[in-house]
Coordinates of C-alpha atoms in Angstrom, one line a residue:
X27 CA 0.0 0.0 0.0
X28 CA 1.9 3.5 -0.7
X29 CA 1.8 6.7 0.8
X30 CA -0.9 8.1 -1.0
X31 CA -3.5 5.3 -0.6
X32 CA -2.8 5.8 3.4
X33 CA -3.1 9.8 3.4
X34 CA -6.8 9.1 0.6
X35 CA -8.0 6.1 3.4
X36 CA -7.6 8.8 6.0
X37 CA -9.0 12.2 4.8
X38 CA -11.8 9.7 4.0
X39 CA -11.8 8.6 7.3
X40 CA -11.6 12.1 8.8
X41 CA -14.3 13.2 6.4
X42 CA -16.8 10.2 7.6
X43 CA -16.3 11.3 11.3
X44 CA -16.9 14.9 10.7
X45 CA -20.2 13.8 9.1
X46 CA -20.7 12.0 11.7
X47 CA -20.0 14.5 14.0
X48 CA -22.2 16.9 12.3
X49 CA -25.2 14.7 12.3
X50 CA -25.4 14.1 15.5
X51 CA -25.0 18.3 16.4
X52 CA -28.1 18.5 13.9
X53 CA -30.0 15.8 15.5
X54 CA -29.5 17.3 19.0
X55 CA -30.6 20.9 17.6
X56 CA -33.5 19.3 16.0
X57 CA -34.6 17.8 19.5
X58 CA -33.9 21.0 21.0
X59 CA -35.9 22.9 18.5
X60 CA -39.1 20.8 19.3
X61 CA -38.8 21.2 22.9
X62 CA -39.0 24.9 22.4
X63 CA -41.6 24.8 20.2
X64 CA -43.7 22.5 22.8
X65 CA -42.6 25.1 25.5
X66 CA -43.8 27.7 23.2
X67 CA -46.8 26.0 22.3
X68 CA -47.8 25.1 26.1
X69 CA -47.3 28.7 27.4
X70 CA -50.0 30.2 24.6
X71 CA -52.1 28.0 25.6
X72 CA -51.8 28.8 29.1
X73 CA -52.3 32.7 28.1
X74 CA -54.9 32.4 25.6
X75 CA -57.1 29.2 26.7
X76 CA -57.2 29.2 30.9
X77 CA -58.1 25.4 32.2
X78 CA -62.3 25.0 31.5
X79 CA -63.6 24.7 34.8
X80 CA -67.6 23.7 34.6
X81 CA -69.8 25.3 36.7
X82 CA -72.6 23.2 38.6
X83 CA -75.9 25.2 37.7
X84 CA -77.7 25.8 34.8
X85 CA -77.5 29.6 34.4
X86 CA -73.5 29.7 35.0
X87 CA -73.3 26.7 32.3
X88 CA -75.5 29.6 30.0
X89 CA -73.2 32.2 31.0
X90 CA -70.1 30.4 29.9
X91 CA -71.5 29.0 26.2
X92 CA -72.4 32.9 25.7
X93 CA -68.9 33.5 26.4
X94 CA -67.4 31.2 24.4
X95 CA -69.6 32.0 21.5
X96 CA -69.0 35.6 22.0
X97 CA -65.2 34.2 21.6
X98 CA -65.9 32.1 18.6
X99 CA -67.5 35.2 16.7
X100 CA -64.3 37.3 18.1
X101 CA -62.3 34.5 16.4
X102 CA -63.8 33.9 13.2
X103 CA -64.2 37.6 12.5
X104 CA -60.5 38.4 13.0
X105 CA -59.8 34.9 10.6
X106 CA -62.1 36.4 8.2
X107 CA -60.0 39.8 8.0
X108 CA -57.0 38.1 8.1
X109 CA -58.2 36.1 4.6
X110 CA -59.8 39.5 3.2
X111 CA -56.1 40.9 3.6
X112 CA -54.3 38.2 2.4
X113 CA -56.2 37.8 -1.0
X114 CA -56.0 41.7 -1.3
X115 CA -52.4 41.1 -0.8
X116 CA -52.3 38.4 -3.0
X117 CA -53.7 40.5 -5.7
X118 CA -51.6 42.9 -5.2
X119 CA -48.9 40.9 -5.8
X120 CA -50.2 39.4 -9.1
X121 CA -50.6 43.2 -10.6
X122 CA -47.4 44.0 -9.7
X123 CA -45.9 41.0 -11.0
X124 CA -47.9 41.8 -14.6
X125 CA -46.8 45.3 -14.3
X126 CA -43.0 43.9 -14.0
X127 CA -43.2 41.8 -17.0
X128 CA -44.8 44.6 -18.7
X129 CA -42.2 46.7 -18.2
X130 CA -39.4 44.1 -19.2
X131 CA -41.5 43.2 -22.1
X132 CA -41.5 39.7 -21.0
X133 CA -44.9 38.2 -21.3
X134 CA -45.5 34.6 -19.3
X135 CA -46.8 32.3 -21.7
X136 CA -48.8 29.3 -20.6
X137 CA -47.6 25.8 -21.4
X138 CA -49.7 24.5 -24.0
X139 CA -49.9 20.9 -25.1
X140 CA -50.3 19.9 -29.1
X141 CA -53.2 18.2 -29.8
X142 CA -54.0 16.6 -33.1
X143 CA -57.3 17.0 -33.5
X144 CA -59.6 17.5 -37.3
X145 CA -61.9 20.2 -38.1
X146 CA -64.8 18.2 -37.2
X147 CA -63.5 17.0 -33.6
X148 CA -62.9 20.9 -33.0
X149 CA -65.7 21.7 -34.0
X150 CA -67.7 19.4 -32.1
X151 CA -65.7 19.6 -28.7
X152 CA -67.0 23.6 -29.6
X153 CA -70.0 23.4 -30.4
X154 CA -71.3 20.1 -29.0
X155 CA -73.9 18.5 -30.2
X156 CA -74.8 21.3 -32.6
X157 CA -72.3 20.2 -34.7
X158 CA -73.8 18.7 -38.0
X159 CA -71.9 20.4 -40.8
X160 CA -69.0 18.5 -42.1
X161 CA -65.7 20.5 -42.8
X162 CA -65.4 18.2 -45.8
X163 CA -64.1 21.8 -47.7
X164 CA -63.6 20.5 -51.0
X165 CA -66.9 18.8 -51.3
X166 CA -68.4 22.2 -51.2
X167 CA -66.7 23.4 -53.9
X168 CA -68.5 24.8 -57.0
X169 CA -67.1 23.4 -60.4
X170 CA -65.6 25.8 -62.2
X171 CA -65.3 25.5 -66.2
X172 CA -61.9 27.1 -67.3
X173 CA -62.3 29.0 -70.8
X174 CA -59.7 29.3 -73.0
X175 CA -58.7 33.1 -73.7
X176 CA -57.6 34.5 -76.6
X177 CA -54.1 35.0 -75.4
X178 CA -54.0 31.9 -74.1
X179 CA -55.0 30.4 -77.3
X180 CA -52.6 32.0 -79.5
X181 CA -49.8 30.8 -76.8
X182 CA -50.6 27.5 -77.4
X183 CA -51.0 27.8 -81.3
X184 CA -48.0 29.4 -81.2
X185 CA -45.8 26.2 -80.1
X186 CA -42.3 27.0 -80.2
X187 CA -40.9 29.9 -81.1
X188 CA -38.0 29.1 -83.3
X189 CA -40.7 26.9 -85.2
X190 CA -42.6 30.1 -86.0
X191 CA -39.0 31.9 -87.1
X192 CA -38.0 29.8 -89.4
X193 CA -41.5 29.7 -90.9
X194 CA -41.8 34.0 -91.1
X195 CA -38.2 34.0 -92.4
X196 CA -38.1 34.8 -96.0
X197 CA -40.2 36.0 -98.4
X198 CA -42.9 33.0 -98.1
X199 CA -42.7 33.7 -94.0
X200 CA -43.6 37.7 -95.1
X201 CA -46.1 36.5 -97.7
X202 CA -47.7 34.4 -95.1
X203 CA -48.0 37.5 -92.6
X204 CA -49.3 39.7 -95.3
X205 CA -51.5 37.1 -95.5
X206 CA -53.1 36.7 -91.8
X207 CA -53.4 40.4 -91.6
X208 CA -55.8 40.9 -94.2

């Protein structure tokens, strides 16, 4: 075994104990941590809710559901402002977020899935079941005779060009031309 596998095998070894070490520091903080949170947790109660001691007749038994209904609607009211702020907050929040991206000119785009989906089906998952027309586009088509122009018509008489050279070269090709014009 040489030098350097000994000094690895122990900074390894020192690392593992630190860990160690460390873990067990965290685990005794954690413990600690929950303690004072049950200490916490004990002495609120103490404040806020004193030990319910029941009283023997019927009027004091009255007296102390009045009370803690009187509590309840103390409680629920205060909850009840509490949510009205937070959502206020909340909004807040959101317009000042959109105002931000506004301003950088970055807008947030939602993540949007591709579907593959046909006329019809979009239609239908649109419309429901008022969907009868089919999107069958080319059925609906009109026929459409094509008429040959004039233009069009001398194009195609015309053929190819050197063709028509050779033939108006010459005196027969002029003869021919004084020809068609008349």
């Amino acid at each position: 075994v040489s030098q350097s596998e000994k000094r690895n095998r122990a900074i390894t070894a020192r690392r593992q104990h630190l860990k160690s070490v460390m873990l067990q520091i965290a685990a005794t903080e954690l413990e600690k941590e929950e303690g004072r949170r049950e200490a916490e947790k004990q002495n609120y109660l103490a404040e806020h809710c004193p030990p319910l001691h029941i009283p023997g007749s019927m009027s004091e038994v009255q007296e102390l559901c009045k009370q803690l209904h009187a509590k309840i609607d103390a409680a629920e009211e205060e909850k009840y402002d509490m949510e009205v702020r937070v959502q206020k907050s909340s909004k807040e929040l959101e317009d000042m977020n959109q105002k931000l991206f506004d301003l950088r000119g970055k807008f947030k785009r939602p993540p949007l899935r591709r579907v593959r989906m046909s006329a019809d089906a979009m239609l239908k998952a649109l419309l429901g079941s008022k969907h009868k027309v089919c999107m069958d586009l080319r059925a609906n088509l009109k026929q459409v005779k094509k008429e040959d122009t004039e233009k069009e018509r001398d194009l195609r008489d015309v053929g190819d060009w050197r063709k028509n050279i050779e033939e108006k070269s010459g005196m027969e090709g002029r003869k021919k031309m004084f020809e068609s014009e008349s």
